[in-house]
Amino acid sequence: MQFDRYTVILLTLRPAAPVMTDEEATDLQNRHLAHGAGLRDRGLILVRGPLTDQDDERYRGFSIWSVDQETARHHAEADPAVQAGRLAVEVMTWMMPAGNLLFADVPSPRSITEAAAD
């Protein structure tokens, strides 16, 4: 059987994440979203999004990348939320039977306002 391989990144909340004001947290989240949308626009990230209703609240985000682990880690660690010490990056390879998954070209939100717009 043939397998497709993707790099997967889990973003986790660091145990000692800095405490922020609402304004600082909003600014950081907007920069985090813009960073990820830019990577999505460049084709490095295939899909991405937040995790909710999880058993472990440390898990914050999930993304599937079209590039190798080293390249994905490099770009994920440049995320403003990672740089600020709020999120940590966990990188792994995910395999599935070839052709099992197709990705549509759907843009990612670049800000909290854009994410909330419906």
mmCIF file with all atom_site columns, C-alpha atoms in Angstrom:
data_model
loop_
_atom_site.group_PDB
_atom_site.id
_atom_site.type_symbol
_atom_site.label_atom_id
_atom_site.label_alt_id
_atom_site.label_comp_id
_atom_site.label_asym_id
_atom_site.label_entity_id
_atom_site.label_seq_id
_atom_site.pdbx_PDB_ins_code
_atom_site.Cartn_x
_atom_site.Cartn_y
_atom_site.Cartn_z
_atom_site.occupancy
_atom_site.B_iso_or_equiv
_atom_site.pdbx_formal_charge
_atom_site.auth_seq_id
_atom_site.auth_comp_id
_atom_site.auth_asym_id
_atom_site.auth_atom_id
_atom_site.pdbx_PDB_model_num
ATOM 1   C CA . MET A 1 1   ? 0.000   0.000  0.000  1.00 0.00 ? 1   MET A CA 1
ATOM 2   C CA . GLN A 1 2   ? 1.198   3.516  -0.796 1.00 0.00 ? 2   GLN A CA 1
ATOM 3   C CA . PHE A 1 3   ? 1.060   6.184  1.902  1.00 0.00 ? 3   PHE A CA 1
ATOM 4   C CA . ASP A 1 4   ? 0.946   9.967  1.800  1.00 0.00 ? 4   ASP A CA 1
ATOM 5   C CA . ARG A 1 5   ? 3.069   11.665 4.459  1.00 0.00 ? 5   ARG A CA 1
ATOM 6   C CA . TYR A 1 6   ? 2.314   15.049 5.949  1.00 0.00 ? 6   TYR A CA 1
ATOM 7   C CA . THR A 1 7   ? 4.036   17.069 8.631  1.00 0.00 ? 7   THR A CA 1
ATOM 8   C CA . VAL A 1 8   ? 1.639   17.811 11.474 1.00 0.00 ? 8   VAL A CA 1
ATOM 9   C CA . ILE A 1 9   ? 2.141   20.451 14.129 1.00 0.00 ? 9   ILE A CA 1
ATOM 10  C CA . LEU A 1 10  ? 0.331   20.695 17.437 1.00 0.00 ? 10  LEU A CA 1
ATOM 11  C CA . LEU A 1 11  ? 0.510   24.024 19.200 1.00 0.00 ? 11  LEU A CA 1
ATOM 12  C CA . THR A 1 12  ? 0.386   23.668 22.965 1.00 0.00 ? 12  THR A CA 1
ATOM 13  C CA . LEU A 1 13  ? 0.017   26.241 25.707 1.00 0.00 ? 13  LEU A CA 1
ATOM 14  C CA . ARG A 1 14  ? 3.270   26.538 27.625 1.00 0.00 ? 14  ARG A CA 1
ATOM 15  C CA . PRO A 1 15  ? 2.948   25.901 31.377 1.00 0.00 ? 15  PRO A CA 1
ATOM 16  C CA . ALA A 1 16  ? 4.654   29.227 32.128 1.00 0.00 ? 16  ALA A CA 1
ATOM 17  C CA . ALA A 1 17  ? 2.905   31.231 29.374 1.00 0.00 ? 17  ALA A CA 1
ATOM 18  C CA . PRO A 1 18  ? 3.169   34.959 30.062 1.00 0.00 ? 18  PRO A CA 1
ATOM 19  C CA . VAL A 1 19  ? 0.191   36.698 31.603 1.00 0.00 ? 19  VAL A CA 1
ATOM 20  C CA . MET A 1 20  ? -1.166  39.342 29.216 1.00 0.00 ? 20  MET A CA 1
ATOM 21  C CA . THR A 1 21  ? -3.703  42.102 29.269 1.00 0.00 ? 21  THR A CA 1
ATOM 22  C CA . ASP A 1 22  ? -6.715  41.677 26.992 1.00 0.00 ? 22  ASP A CA 1
ATOM 23  C CA . GLU A 1 23  ? -5.188  44.203 24.603 1.00 0.00 ? 23  GLU A CA 1
ATOM 24  C CA . GLU A 1 24  ? -1.840  42.358 24.500 1.00 0.00 ? 24  GLU A CA 1
ATOM 25  C CA . ALA A 1 25  ? -3.574  38.993 23.997 1.00 0.00 ? 25  ALA A CA 1
ATOM 26  C CA . THR A 1 26  ? -5.698  40.388 21.143 1.00 0.00 ? 26  THR A CA 1
ATOM 27  C CA . ASP A 1 27  ? -2.660  41.896 19.450 1.00 0.00 ? 27  ASP A CA 1
ATOM 28  C CA . LEU A 1 28  ? -0.716  38.634 19.798 1.00 0.00 ? 28  LEU A CA 1
ATOM 29  C CA . GLN A 1 29  ? -3.630  36.560 18.467 1.00 0.00 ? 29  GLN A CA 1
ATOM 30  C CA . ASN A 1 30  ? -3.977  38.862 15.444 1.00 0.00 ? 30  ASN A CA 1
ATOM 31  C CA . ARG A 1 31  ? -0.260  38.531 14.696 1.00 0.00 ? 31  ARG A CA 1
ATOM 32  C CA . HIS A 1 32  ? -0.486  34.736 15.173 1.00 0.00 ? 32  HIS A CA 1
ATOM 33  C CA . LEU A 1 33  ? -3.414  34.494 12.738 1.00 0.00 ? 33  LEU A CA 1
ATOM 34  C CA . ALA A 1 34  ? -1.709  36.723 10.163 1.00 0.00 ? 34  ALA A CA 1
ATOM 35  C CA . HIS A 1 35  ? 1.478   34.649 10.367 1.00 0.00 ? 35  HIS A CA 1
ATOM 36  C CA . GLY A 1 36  ? -0.404  31.392 9.790  1.00 0.00 ? 36  GLY A CA 1
ATOM 37  C CA . ALA A 1 37  ? -2.500  32.846 6.961  1.00 0.00 ? 37  ALA A CA 1
ATOM 38  C CA . GLY A 1 38  ? 0.679   33.968 5.223  1.00 0.00 ? 38  GLY A CA 1
ATOM 39  C CA . LEU A 1 39  ? 2.108   30.451 5.439  1.00 0.00 ? 39  LEU A CA 1
ATOM 40  C CA . ARG A 1 40  ? -1.186  29.083 4.118  1.00 0.00 ? 40  ARG A CA 1
ATOM 41  C CA . ASP A 1 41  ? -1.109  31.567 1.216  1.00 0.00 ? 41  ASP A CA 1
ATOM 42  C CA . ARG A 1 42  ? 2.398   30.355 0.324  1.00 0.00 ? 42  ARG A CA 1
ATOM 43  C CA . GLY A 1 43  ? 1.237   26.722 0.273  1.00 0.00 ? 43  GLY A CA 1
ATOM 44  C CA . LEU A 1 44  ? 3.352   25.656 3.241  1.00 0.00 ? 44  LEU A CA 1
ATOM 45  C CA . ILE A 1 45  ? 0.323   24.928 5.424  1.00 0.00 ? 45  ILE A CA 1
ATOM 46  C CA . LEU A 1 46  ? -2.496  22.900 3.874  1.00 0.00 ? 46  LEU A CA 1
ATOM 47  C CA . VAL A 1 47  ? -5.013  23.312 6.717  1.00 0.00 ? 47  VAL A CA 1
ATOM 48  C CA . ARG A 1 48  ? -4.917  24.820 10.182 1.00 0.00 ? 48  ARG A CA 1
ATOM 49  C CA . GLY A 1 49  ? -7.209  25.735 13.011 1.00 0.00 ? 49  GLY A CA 1
ATOM 50  C CA . PRO A 1 50  ? -7.807  25.894 16.746 1.00 0.00 ? 50  PRO A CA 1
ATOM 51  C CA . LEU A 1 51  ? -8.693  22.922 18.921 1.00 0.00 ? 51  LEU A CA 1
ATOM 52  C CA . THR A 1 52  ? -11.768 23.150 21.154 1.00 0.00 ? 52  THR A CA 1
ATOM 53  C CA . ASP A 1 53  ? -13.615 20.831 23.534 1.00 0.00 ? 53  ASP A CA 1
ATOM 54  C CA . GLN A 1 54  ? -10.426 18.810 24.088 1.00 0.00 ? 54  GLN A CA 1
ATOM 55  C CA . ASP A 1 55  ? -9.659  16.723 27.180 1.00 0.00 ? 55  ASP A CA 1
ATOM 56  C CA . ASP A 1 56  ? -6.321  18.473 27.652 1.00 0.00 ? 56  ASP A CA 1
ATOM 57  C CA . GLU A 1 57  ? -6.590  22.273 27.522 1.00 0.00 ? 57  GLU A CA 1
ATOM 58  C CA . ARG A 1 58  ? -2.884  22.586 26.678 1.00 0.00 ? 58  ARG A CA 1
ATOM 59  C CA . TYR A 1 59  ? -3.662  21.604 23.070 1.00 0.00 ? 59  TYR A CA 1
ATOM 60  C CA . ARG A 1 60  ? -4.461  24.827 21.221 1.00 0.00 ? 60  ARG A CA 1
ATOM 61  C CA . GLY A 1 61  ? -3.954  24.398 17.478 1.00 0.00 ? 61  GLY A CA 1
ATOM 62  C CA . PHE A 1 62  ? -3.449  21.808 14.754 1.00 0.00 ? 62  PHE A CA 1
ATOM 63  C CA . SER A 1 63  ? -1.982  22.198 11.284 1.00 0.00 ? 63  SER A CA 1
ATOM 64  C CA . ILE A 1 64  ? -1.076  19.950 8.377  1.00 0.00 ? 64  ILE A CA 1
ATOM 65  C CA . TRP A 1 65  ? 1.919   21.060 6.321  1.00 0.00 ? 65  TRP A CA 1
ATOM 66  C CA . SER A 1 66  ? 3.074   20.302 2.777  1.00 0.00 ? 66  SER A CA 1
ATOM 67  C CA . VAL A 1 67  ? 6.763   20.510 3.728  1.00 0.00 ? 67  VAL A CA 1
ATOM 68  C CA . ASP A 1 68  ? 9.287   18.422 5.675  1.00 0.00 ? 68  ASP A CA 1
ATOM 69  C CA . GLN A 1 69  ? 9.524   18.556 9.472  1.00 0.00 ? 69  GLN A CA 1
ATOM 70  C CA . GLU A 1 70  ? 12.571  20.820 9.581  1.00 0.00 ? 70  GLU A CA 1
ATOM 71  C CA . THR A 1 71  ? 10.996  23.448 7.311  1.00 0.00 ? 71  THR A CA 1
ATOM 72  C CA . ALA A 1 72  ? 7.668   23.295 9.140  1.00 0.00 ? 72  ALA A CA 1
ATOM 73  C CA . ARG A 1 73  ? 9.348   23.616 12.540 1.00 0.00 ? 73  ARG A CA 1
ATOM 74  C CA . HIS A 1 74  ? 11.391  26.615 11.342 1.00 0.00 ? 74  HIS A CA 1
ATOM 75  C CA . HIS A 1 75  ? 8.262   28.486 10.218 1.00 0.00 ? 75  HIS A CA 1
ATOM 76  C CA . ALA A 1 76  ? 6.147   27.407 13.199 1.00 0.00 ? 76  ALA A CA 1
ATOM 77  C CA . GLU A 1 77  ? 8.792   28.592 15.641 1.00 0.00 ? 77  GLU A CA 1
ATOM 78  C CA . ALA A 1 78  ? 8.717   32.018 13.938 1.00 0.00 ? 78  ALA A CA 1
ATOM 79  C CA . ASP A 1 79  ? 5.026   32.367 14.927 1.00 0.00 ? 79  ASP A CA 1
ATOM 80  C CA . PRO A 1 80  ? 4.624   35.462 17.129 1.00 0.00 ? 80  PRO A CA 1
ATOM 81  C CA . ALA A 1 81  ? 2.759   33.421 19.805 1.00 0.00 ? 81  ALA A CA 1
ATOM 82  C CA . VAL A 1 82  ? 5.650   30.944 19.951 1.00 0.00 ? 82  VAL A CA 1
ATOM 83  C CA . GLN A 1 83  ? 8.213   33.770 19.997 1.00 0.00 ? 83  GLN A CA 1
ATOM 84  C CA . ALA A 1 84  ? 6.295   35.436 22.858 1.00 0.00 ? 84  ALA A CA 1
ATOM 85  C CA . GLY A 1 85  ? 6.544   32.240 24.932 1.00 0.00 ? 85  GLY A CA 1
ATOM 86  C CA . ARG A 1 86  ? 2.805   31.535 24.910 1.00 0.00 ? 86  ARG A CA 1
ATOM 87  C CA . LEU A 1 87  ? 2.756   28.465 22.632 1.00 0.00 ? 87  LEU A CA 1
ATOM 88  C CA . ALA A 1 88  ? 5.103   25.529 22.094 1.00 0.00 ? 88  ALA A CA 1
ATOM 89  C CA . VAL A 1 89  ? 5.499   23.548 18.871 1.00 0.00 ? 89  VAL A CA 1
ATOM 90  C CA . GLU A 1 90  ? 5.194   19.751 18.628 1.00 0.00 ? 90  GLU A CA 1
ATOM 91  C CA . VAL A 1 91  ? 6.146   18.340 15.205 1.00 0.00 ? 91  VAL A CA 1
ATOM 92  C CA . MET A 1 92  ? 5.406   14.876 13.827 1.00 0.00 ? 92  MET A CA 1
ATOM 93  C CA . THR A 1 93  ? 4.783   12.977 10.592 1.00 0.00 ? 93  THR A CA 1
ATOM 94  C CA . TRP A 1 94  ? 1.269   11.715 9.835  1.00 0.00 ? 94  TRP A CA 1
ATOM 95  C CA . MET A 1 95  ? 0.730   8.895  7.343  1.00 0.00 ? 95  MET A CA 1
ATOM 96  C CA . MET A 1 96  ? -2.425  7.686  5.634  1.00 0.00 ? 96  MET A CA 1
ATOM 97  C CA . PRO A 1 97  ? -3.306  5.614  2.577  1.00 0.00 ? 97  PRO A CA 1
ATOM 98  C CA . ALA A 1 98  ? -2.383  7.575  -0.545 1.00 0.00 ? 98  ALA A CA 1
ATOM 99  C CA . GLY A 1 99  ? -5.144  9.720  -2.014 1.00 0.00 ? 99  GLY A CA 1
ATOM 100 C CA . ASN A 1 100 ? -7.333  9.453  1.085  1.00 0.00 ? 100 ASN A CA 1
ATOM 101 C CA . LEU A 1 101 ? -7.353  13.186 1.754  1.00 0.00 ? 101 LEU A CA 1
ATOM 102 C CA . LEU A 1 102 ? -7.851  16.188 -0.537 1.00 0.00 ? 102 LEU A CA 1
ATOM 103 C CA . PHE A 1 103 ? -7.289  19.814 0.461  1.00 0.00 ? 103 PHE A CA 1
ATOM 104 C CA . ALA A 1 104 ? -9.408  22.680 -0.886 1.00 0.00 ? 104 ALA A CA 1
ATOM 105 C CA . ASP A 1 105 ? -7.918  26.126 -1.444 1.00 0.00 ? 105 ASP A CA 1
ATOM 106 C CA . VAL A 1 106 ? -9.743  27.954 1.352  1.00 0.00 ? 106 VAL A CA 1
ATOM 107 C CA . PRO A 1 107 ? -8.163  31.115 2.783  1.00 0.00 ? 107 PRO A CA 1
ATOM 108 C CA . SER A 1 108 ? -7.328  31.399 6.491  1.00 0.00 ? 108 SER A CA 1
ATOM 109 C CA . PRO A 1 109 ? -8.459  34.325 8.656  1.00 0.00 ? 109 PRO A CA 1
ATOM 110 C CA . ARG A 1 110 ? -5.809  36.975 9.265  1.00 0.00 ? 110 ARG A CA 1
ATOM 111 C CA . SER A 1 111 ? -7.355  38.495 12.413 1.00 0.00 ? 111 SER A CA 1
ATOM 112 C CA . ILE A 1 112 ? -9.831  37.858 15.211 1.00 0.00 ? 112 ILE A CA 1
ATOM 113 C CA . THR A 1 113 ? -12.296 40.156 13.450 1.00 0.00 ? 113 THR A CA 1
ATOM 114 C CA . GLU A 1 114 ? -12.018 38.226 10.193 1.00 0.00 ? 114 GLU A CA 1
ATOM 115 C CA . ALA A 1 115 ? -12.363 34.884 12.022 1.00 0.00 ? 115 ALA A CA 1
ATOM 116 C CA . ALA A 1 116 ? -15.538 36.105 13.745 1.00 0.00 ? 116 ALA A CA 1
ATOM 117 C CA . ALA A 1 117 ? -17.130 37.442 10.539 1.00 0.00 ? 117 ALA A CA 1
ATOM 118 C CA . ASP A 1 118 ? -19.720 35.152 9.080  1.00 0.00 ? 118 ASP A CA 1
#
